[in-house]
mmCIF file of C-alpha atoms and ligand atoms in Angstrom:
data_model
loop_
_atom_site.group_PDB
_atom_site.id
_atom_site.type_symbol
_atom_site.label_atom_id
_atom_site.label_comp_id
_atom_site.label_asym_id
_atom_site.label_seq_id
_atom_site.Cartn_x
_atom_site.Cartn_y
_atom_site.Cartn_z
ATOM 1 C CA MET A 1043 0.043 0.000 0.019
ATOM 2 C CA SER A 1044 1.339 3.365 -0.912
ATOM 3 C CA THR A 1045 2.172 5.758 1.970
ATOM 4 C CA GLN A 1046 2.783 8.786 -0.161
ATOM 5 C CA PRO A 1047 0.954 11.742 1.279
ATOM 6 C CA TYR A 1048 -1.800 13.668 -0.535
ATOM 7 C CA ARG A 1049 -2.191 17.468 -0.462
ATOM 8 C CA LEU A 1050 -5.546 19.057 -0.744
ATOM 9 C CA VAL A 1051 -6.043 22.885 -1.155
ATOM 10 C CA TYR A 1052 -9.391 24.799 -1.109
ATOM 11 C CA TYR A 1053 -11.116 28.066 -0.218
ATOM 12 C CA SER A 1054 -14.526 28.837 0.848
ATOM 13 C CA ARG A 1055 -16.804 31.675 1.945
ATOM 14 C CA ASN A 1056 -17.468 32.414 5.505
ATOM 15 C CA ARG A 1057 -21.127 31.858 6.638
ATOM 16 C CA ILE A 1058 -20.533 32.433 10.362
ATOM 17 C CA ALA A 1059 -23.088 35.216 11.265
ATOM 18 C CA THR A 1060 -21.732 36.257 14.733
ATOM 19 C CA ASP A 1061 -18.486 36.250 16.554
ATOM 20 C CA PRO A 1062 -16.115 34.374 14.032
ATOM 21 C CA ALA A 1063 -13.431 34.249 16.666
ATOM 22 C CA ALA A 1064 -15.319 31.821 18.947
ATOM 23 C CA ALA A 1065 -16.413 29.774 15.916
ATOM 24 C CA ILE A 1066 -12.953 29.441 14.517
ATOM 25 C CA ARG A 1067 -11.762 28.431 18.037
ATOM 26 C CA GLU A 1068 -14.305 25.557 18.004
ATOM 27 C CA ILE A 1069 -13.325 24.622 14.457
ATOM 28 C CA LEU A 1070 -9.743 24.481 15.511
ATOM 29 C CA GLU A 1071 -10.381 22.394 18.570
ATOM 30 C CA ALA A 1072 -12.276 19.834 16.599
ATOM 31 C CA SER A 1073 -9.760 19.984 13.755
ATOM 32 C CA ARG A 1074 -6.807 19.311 16.050
ATOM 33 C CA ARG A 1075 -8.620 16.475 17.844
ATOM 34 C CA ASN A 1076 -9.774 14.659 14.732
ATOM 35 C CA ASN A 1077 -6.668 15.395 12.488
ATOM 36 C CA THR A 1078 -4.317 14.018 15.162
ATOM 37 C CA ARG A 1079 -6.218 10.779 15.203
ATOM 38 C CA VAL A 1080 -6.247 10.213 11.540
ATOM 39 C CA GLY A 1081 -2.858 11.642 10.672
ATOM 40 C CA VAL A 1082 -3.848 14.693 8.951
ATOM 41 C CA THR A 1083 -1.819 17.789 9.135
ATOM 42 C CA GLY A 1084 -2.273 21.310 7.545
ATOM 43 C CA ALA A 1085 -3.097 24.960 7.907
ATOM 44 C CA LEU A 1086 -6.194 27.236 7.952
ATOM 45 C CA MET A 1087 -6.299 30.891 6.956
ATOM 46 C CA PHE A 1088 -9.128 33.212 7.426
ATOM 47 C CA ASN A 1089 -9.214 36.639 5.888
ATOM 48 C CA SER A 1090 -11.624 38.886 4.007
ATOM 49 C CA GLY A 1091 -14.424 36.685 4.647
ATOM 50 C CA CYS A 1092 -13.003 33.708 3.202
ATOM 51 C CA PHE A 1093 -11.211 30.479 4.511
ATOM 52 C CA GLY A 1094 -8.240 28.918 2.734
ATOM 53 C CA GLN A 1095 -7.121 25.518 4.029
ATOM 54 C CA ILE A 1096 -4.512 22.878 3.207
ATOM 55 C CA LEU A 1097 -4.883 19.373 4.290
ATOM 56 C CA GLU A 1098 -2.157 16.646 3.955
ATOM 57 C CA GLY A 1099 -1.779 13.069 4.930
ATOM 58 C CA PRO A 1100 -3.034 9.632 3.800
ATOM 59 C CA ARG A 1101 -5.318 9.862 0.878
ATOM 60 C CA GLU A 1102 -8.375 8.210 2.562
ATOM 61 C CA ALA A 1103 -8.013 10.484 5.695
ATOM 62 C CA VAL A 1104 -7.771 13.696 3.685
ATOM 63 C CA GLU A 1105 -10.850 12.672 1.517
ATOM 64 C CA ALA A 1106 -12.854 11.822 4.586
ATOM 65 C CA THR A 1107 -11.981 15.040 6.410
ATOM 66 C CA PHE A 1108 -12.641 17.088 3.308
ATOM 67 C CA GLU A 1109 -16.200 15.411 2.915
ATOM 68 C CA ARG A 1110 -16.963 16.381 6.471
ATOM 69 C CA ILE A 1111 -15.743 19.848 6.129
ATOM 70 C CA GLN A 1112 -17.741 20.371 2.888
ATOM 71 C CA ARG A 1113 -20.956 19.641 4.777
ATOM 72 C CA ASP A 1114 -20.361 22.344 7.350
ATOM 73 C CA ALA A 1115 -22.752 25.093 7.417
ATOM 74 C CA ARG A 1116 -20.187 27.589 9.024
ATOM 75 C CA HIS A 1117 -18.886 28.111 5.462
ATOM 76 C CA GLY A 1118 -20.074 27.650 1.746
ATOM 77 C CA ASP A 1119 -19.115 27.808 -1.916
ATOM 78 C CA VAL A 1120 -16.240 25.384 -1.220
ATOM 79 C CA SER A 1121 -13.837 25.432 -4.172
ATOM 80 C CA LEU A 1122 -11.353 22.750 -4.641
ATOM 81 C CA LEU A 1123 -8.034 24.219 -6.052
ATOM 82 C CA ASP A 1124 -5.935 21.070 -5.910
ATOM 83 C CA PHE A 1125 -5.674 17.484 -4.708
ATOM 84 C CA LYS A 1126 -2.543 15.562 -5.581
ATOM 85 C CA PRO A 1127 0.158 13.276 -4.215
ATOM 86 C CA VAL A 1128 3.214 15.107 -2.869
ATOM 87 C CA PRO A 1129 6.827 13.790 -2.068
ATOM 88 C CA ALA A 1130 6.580 14.880 1.553
ATOM 89 C CA ARG A 1131 4.325 16.714 4.099
ATOM 90 C CA SER A 1132 4.965 20.470 4.421
ATOM 91 C CA PHE A 1133 3.030 20.942 7.708
ATOM 92 C CA ASP A 1134 4.003 17.928 9.497
ATOM 93 C CA GLU A 1135 4.326 19.831 12.835
ATOM 94 C CA TRP A 1136 0.666 21.114 12.714
ATOM 95 C CA SER A 1137 -2.441 18.985 13.288
ATOM 96 C CA MET A 1138 -4.188 22.356 12.100
ATOM 97 C CA ALA A 1139 -2.020 25.658 12.149
ATOM 98 C CA PHE A 1140 -4.086 28.809 12.038
ATOM 99 C CA VAL A 1141 -2.899 31.810 10.188
ATOM 100 C CA GLY A 1142 -4.318 35.116 10.559
ATOM 101 C CA VAL A 1143 -2.816 38.022 8.545
ATOM 102 C CA ARG A 1144 -1.169 40.818 10.489
ATOM 103 C CA LYS A 1145 0.080 44.188 9.382
ATOM 104 C CA ASP A 1146 3.839 43.177 9.218
ATOM 105 C CA ASP A 1147 2.840 40.110 7.007
ATOM 106 C CA GLU A 1148 1.489 42.718 4.494
ATOM 107 C CA ALA A 1149 4.884 44.490 4.421
ATOM 108 C CA ARG A 1150 6.798 41.167 4.255
ATOM 109 C CA TYR A 1151 4.656 39.810 1.363
ATOM 110 C CA GLY A 1152 4.499 43.133 -0.463
ATOM 111 C CA ASP A 1153 3.673 42.057 -4.021
ATOM 112 C CA LEU A 1154 1.481 39.143 -3.009
ATOM 113 C CA GLY A 1155 -0.376 41.321 -0.561
ATOM 114 C CA ARG A 1156 -1.093 44.052 -3.120
ATOM 115 C CA GLU A 1157 -2.109 41.428 -5.778
ATOM 116 C CA THR A 1158 -4.408 39.264 -3.644
ATOM 117 C CA GLY A 1159 -5.368 41.377 -0.523
ATOM 118 C CA PHE A 1160 -4.466 38.134 1.328
ATOM 119 C CA ASP A 1161 -7.914 37.078 0.129
ATOM 120 C CA PRO A 1162 -7.791 33.164 -0.367
ATOM 121 C CA SER A 1163 -10.402 33.411 -3.140
ATOM 122 C CA ARG A 1164 -8.150 35.406 -5.166
ATOM 123 C CA MET A 1165 -5.138 33.068 -4.925
ATOM 124 C CA SER A 1166 -3.891 29.925 -7.096
ATOM 125 C CA SER A 1167 -3.294 26.790 -5.164
ATOM 126 C CA ASP A 1168 0.447 27.407 -5.303
ATOM 127 C CA THR A 1169 0.214 30.919 -3.965
ATOM 128 C CA LEU A 1170 -1.991 29.821 -1.048
ATOM 129 C CA PHE A 1171 0.407 27.038 -0.411
ATOM 130 C CA GLU A 1172 3.443 29.242 -0.470
ATOM 131 C CA LEU A 1173 1.883 31.903 1.745
ATOM 132 C CA LEU A 1174 0.763 29.421 4.458
ATOM 133 C CA HIS A 1175 3.961 27.573 4.360
ATOM 134 C CA GLY A 1176 5.954 30.761 4.502
ATOM 135 C CA LEU A 1177 3.974 32.086 7.466
ATOM 136 C CA THR A 1178 3.958 28.860 9.492
ATOM 137 C CA GLN A 1179 7.943 28.591 8.965
ATOM 138 C CA SER A 1180 8.456 32.121 10.253
ATOM 139 C CA GLU A 1181 10.415 32.342 13.498
ATOM 140 C CA GLU A 1182 7.603 34.173 15.471
ATOM 141 C CA PHE A 1183 4.795 31.812 14.259
ATOM 142 C CA GLY A 1184 3.087 29.763 17.102
ATOM 143 C CA SER A 1185 4.671 31.810 19.814
HETATM 144 P P1 LIG B 1524 -17.852 18.043 17.609
HETATM 145 O O1 LIG B 1524 -17.248 17.798 18.787
HETATM 146 O O2 LIG B 1524 -19.289 17.401 17.342
HETATM 147 O O3 LIG B 1524 -18.093 19.663 17.297
HETATM 148 C C1 LIG B 1524 -17.123 20.610 17.668
HETATM 149 C C2 LIG B 1524 -17.797 21.886 18.050
HETATM 150 O O4 LIG B 1524 -18.195 22.543 16.639
HETATM 151 C C3 LIG B 1524 -19.120 21.833 18.775
HETATM 152 O O5 LIG B 1524 -19.050 22.993 19.587
HETATM 153 C C4 LIG B 1524 -20.154 21.899 17.740
HETATM 154 O O6 LIG B 1524 -21.271 22.312 18.339
HETATM 155 C C5 LIG B 1524 -19.625 22.680 16.631
HETATM 156 N N1 LIG B 1524 -20.104 22.245 15.348
HETATM 157 C C6 LIG B 1524 -19.778 20.906 14.725
HETATM 158 N N2 LIG B 1524 -20.293 20.912 13.560
HETATM 159 C C7 LIG B 1524 -20.974 22.085 13.370
HETATM 160 C C8 LIG B 1524 -21.648 22.526 12.205
HETATM 161 N N3 LIG B 1524 -21.676 21.989 11.136
HETATM 162 N N4 LIG B 1524 -22.106 23.810 12.360
HETATM 163 C C9 LIG B 1524 -21.985 24.526 13.409
HETATM 164 N N5 LIG B 1524 -21.316 24.159 14.577
HETATM 165 C C10 LIG B 1524 -20.769 22.872 14.490
HETATM 166 N N6 LIG B 1524 -12.852 19.245 11.058
HETATM 167 C C11 LIG B 1524 -11.741 18.416 11.251
HETATM 168 O O7 LIG B 1524 -11.856 17.363 11.683
HETATM 169 N N7 LIG B 1524 -10.553 18.779 10.601
HETATM 170 C C12 LIG B 1524 -10.380 19.895 9.770
HETATM 171 O O8 LIG B 1524 -9.239 20.137 9.432
HETATM 172 C C13 LIG B 1524 -11.464 20.806 9.758
HETATM 173 N N8 LIG B 1524 -11.226 22.111 9.131
HETATM 174 C C14 LIG B 1524 -12.450 22.837 9.015
HETATM 175 C C15 LIG B 1524 -12.256 24.067 8.334
HETATM 176 C C16 LIG B 1524 -13.334 24.965 8.119
HETATM 177 C C17 LIG B 1524 -13.196 26.246 7.437
HETATM 178 C C18 LIG B 1524 -14.571 24.525 8.717
HETATM 179 C C19 LIG B 1524 -15.799 25.525 8.603
HETATM 180 C C20 LIG B 1524 -14.702 23.424 9.544
HETATM 181 C C21 LIG B 1524 -13.734 22.531 9.600
HETATM 182 N N9 LIG B 1524 -13.804 21.377 10.412
HETATM 183 C C22 LIG B 1524 -12.694 20.446 10.431
HETATM 184 C C23 LIG B 1524 -14.913 20.960 11.203
HETATM 185 C C24 LIG B 1524 -15.770 20.008 10.520
HETATM 186 O O9 LIG B 1524 -16.539 20.665 9.509
HETATM 187 C C25 LIG B 1524 -16.718 19.302 11.502
HETATM 188 O O10 LIG B 1524 -17.514 20.367 12.156
HETATM 189 C C26 LIG B 1524 -16.008 18.600 12.633
HETATM 190 O O11 LIG B 1524 -15.054 17.726 11.877
HETATM 191 C C27 LIG B 1524 -16.905 17.757 13.520
HETATM 192 O O12 LIG B 1524 -16.032 16.998 14.323
HETATM 193 P P2 LIG B 1524 -16.574 16.405 15.664
HETATM 194 O O13 LIG B 1524 -17.694 15.535 15.267
HETATM 195 O O14 LIG B 1524 -15.460 15.921 16.388
HETATM 196 O O15 LIG B 1524 -16.968 17.868 16.292
#
C-alpha cells in the first residue's frame, strides 16, 4: 500500500453570522482532535470573509476529512483548488495551524499582498500554499 501523502487545497466563503473568533476556536479544537487521530496535518487561513485551507496526509483520511468539512454550514461555496500526491508533508508539525494576517505580514509579502489582498479566493493553489507555508515557518509563528 502506498504511503505517499496527498495534499488538498481549497477556499470557501464564511457563513458564520456572529463572533467568528469563537467559531474559529471551536473549528480548530475539533480539527486538532480529529486530525491527530487520523494523521492529517495542515493549515487554515481566515481573511476577507474567506477561509483557505491545506490538508495533507493519507489519501483516504484527507478525503474523509474534506467530505465532512464540505458539509459544514459555517462556510459555503467550497472550491477545490488542488488534490494531488506530494513527495512529503509541508505542515508535519501542525495538526491544524491557524494563520491570521497581520500588518507586518503585508509588508513582508508586499507584492503578493497587493495582488491578492491576502484573500484566499483570489489566490492560486500554489500561492495559497506558499503563503501558508512561509507564514508557518516564520520564527515568530506559534509563539
Ligand atoms: P464536535 O465535537 O461534534 O463539534 C465541535 C464543535 O463545533 C461543537 O461546539 C459543535 O457544536 C460545533 N459544530 C460542529 N459541527 C458544526 C456545524 N456543522 N455547524 C456549526 N457548529 C458545528 N474538522 C476536522 O476534523 N478537521 C479539519 O481540518 C477541519 N477544518 C475545518 C475548516 C473549516 C473552514 C470549517 C468550517 C470546518 C472545519 N472542520 C474540520 C470542522 C468540521 O466541519 C466538523 O465540524 C468537525 O470535523 C466535526 O467534528 P466532531 O464531530 O469531532 O466535532
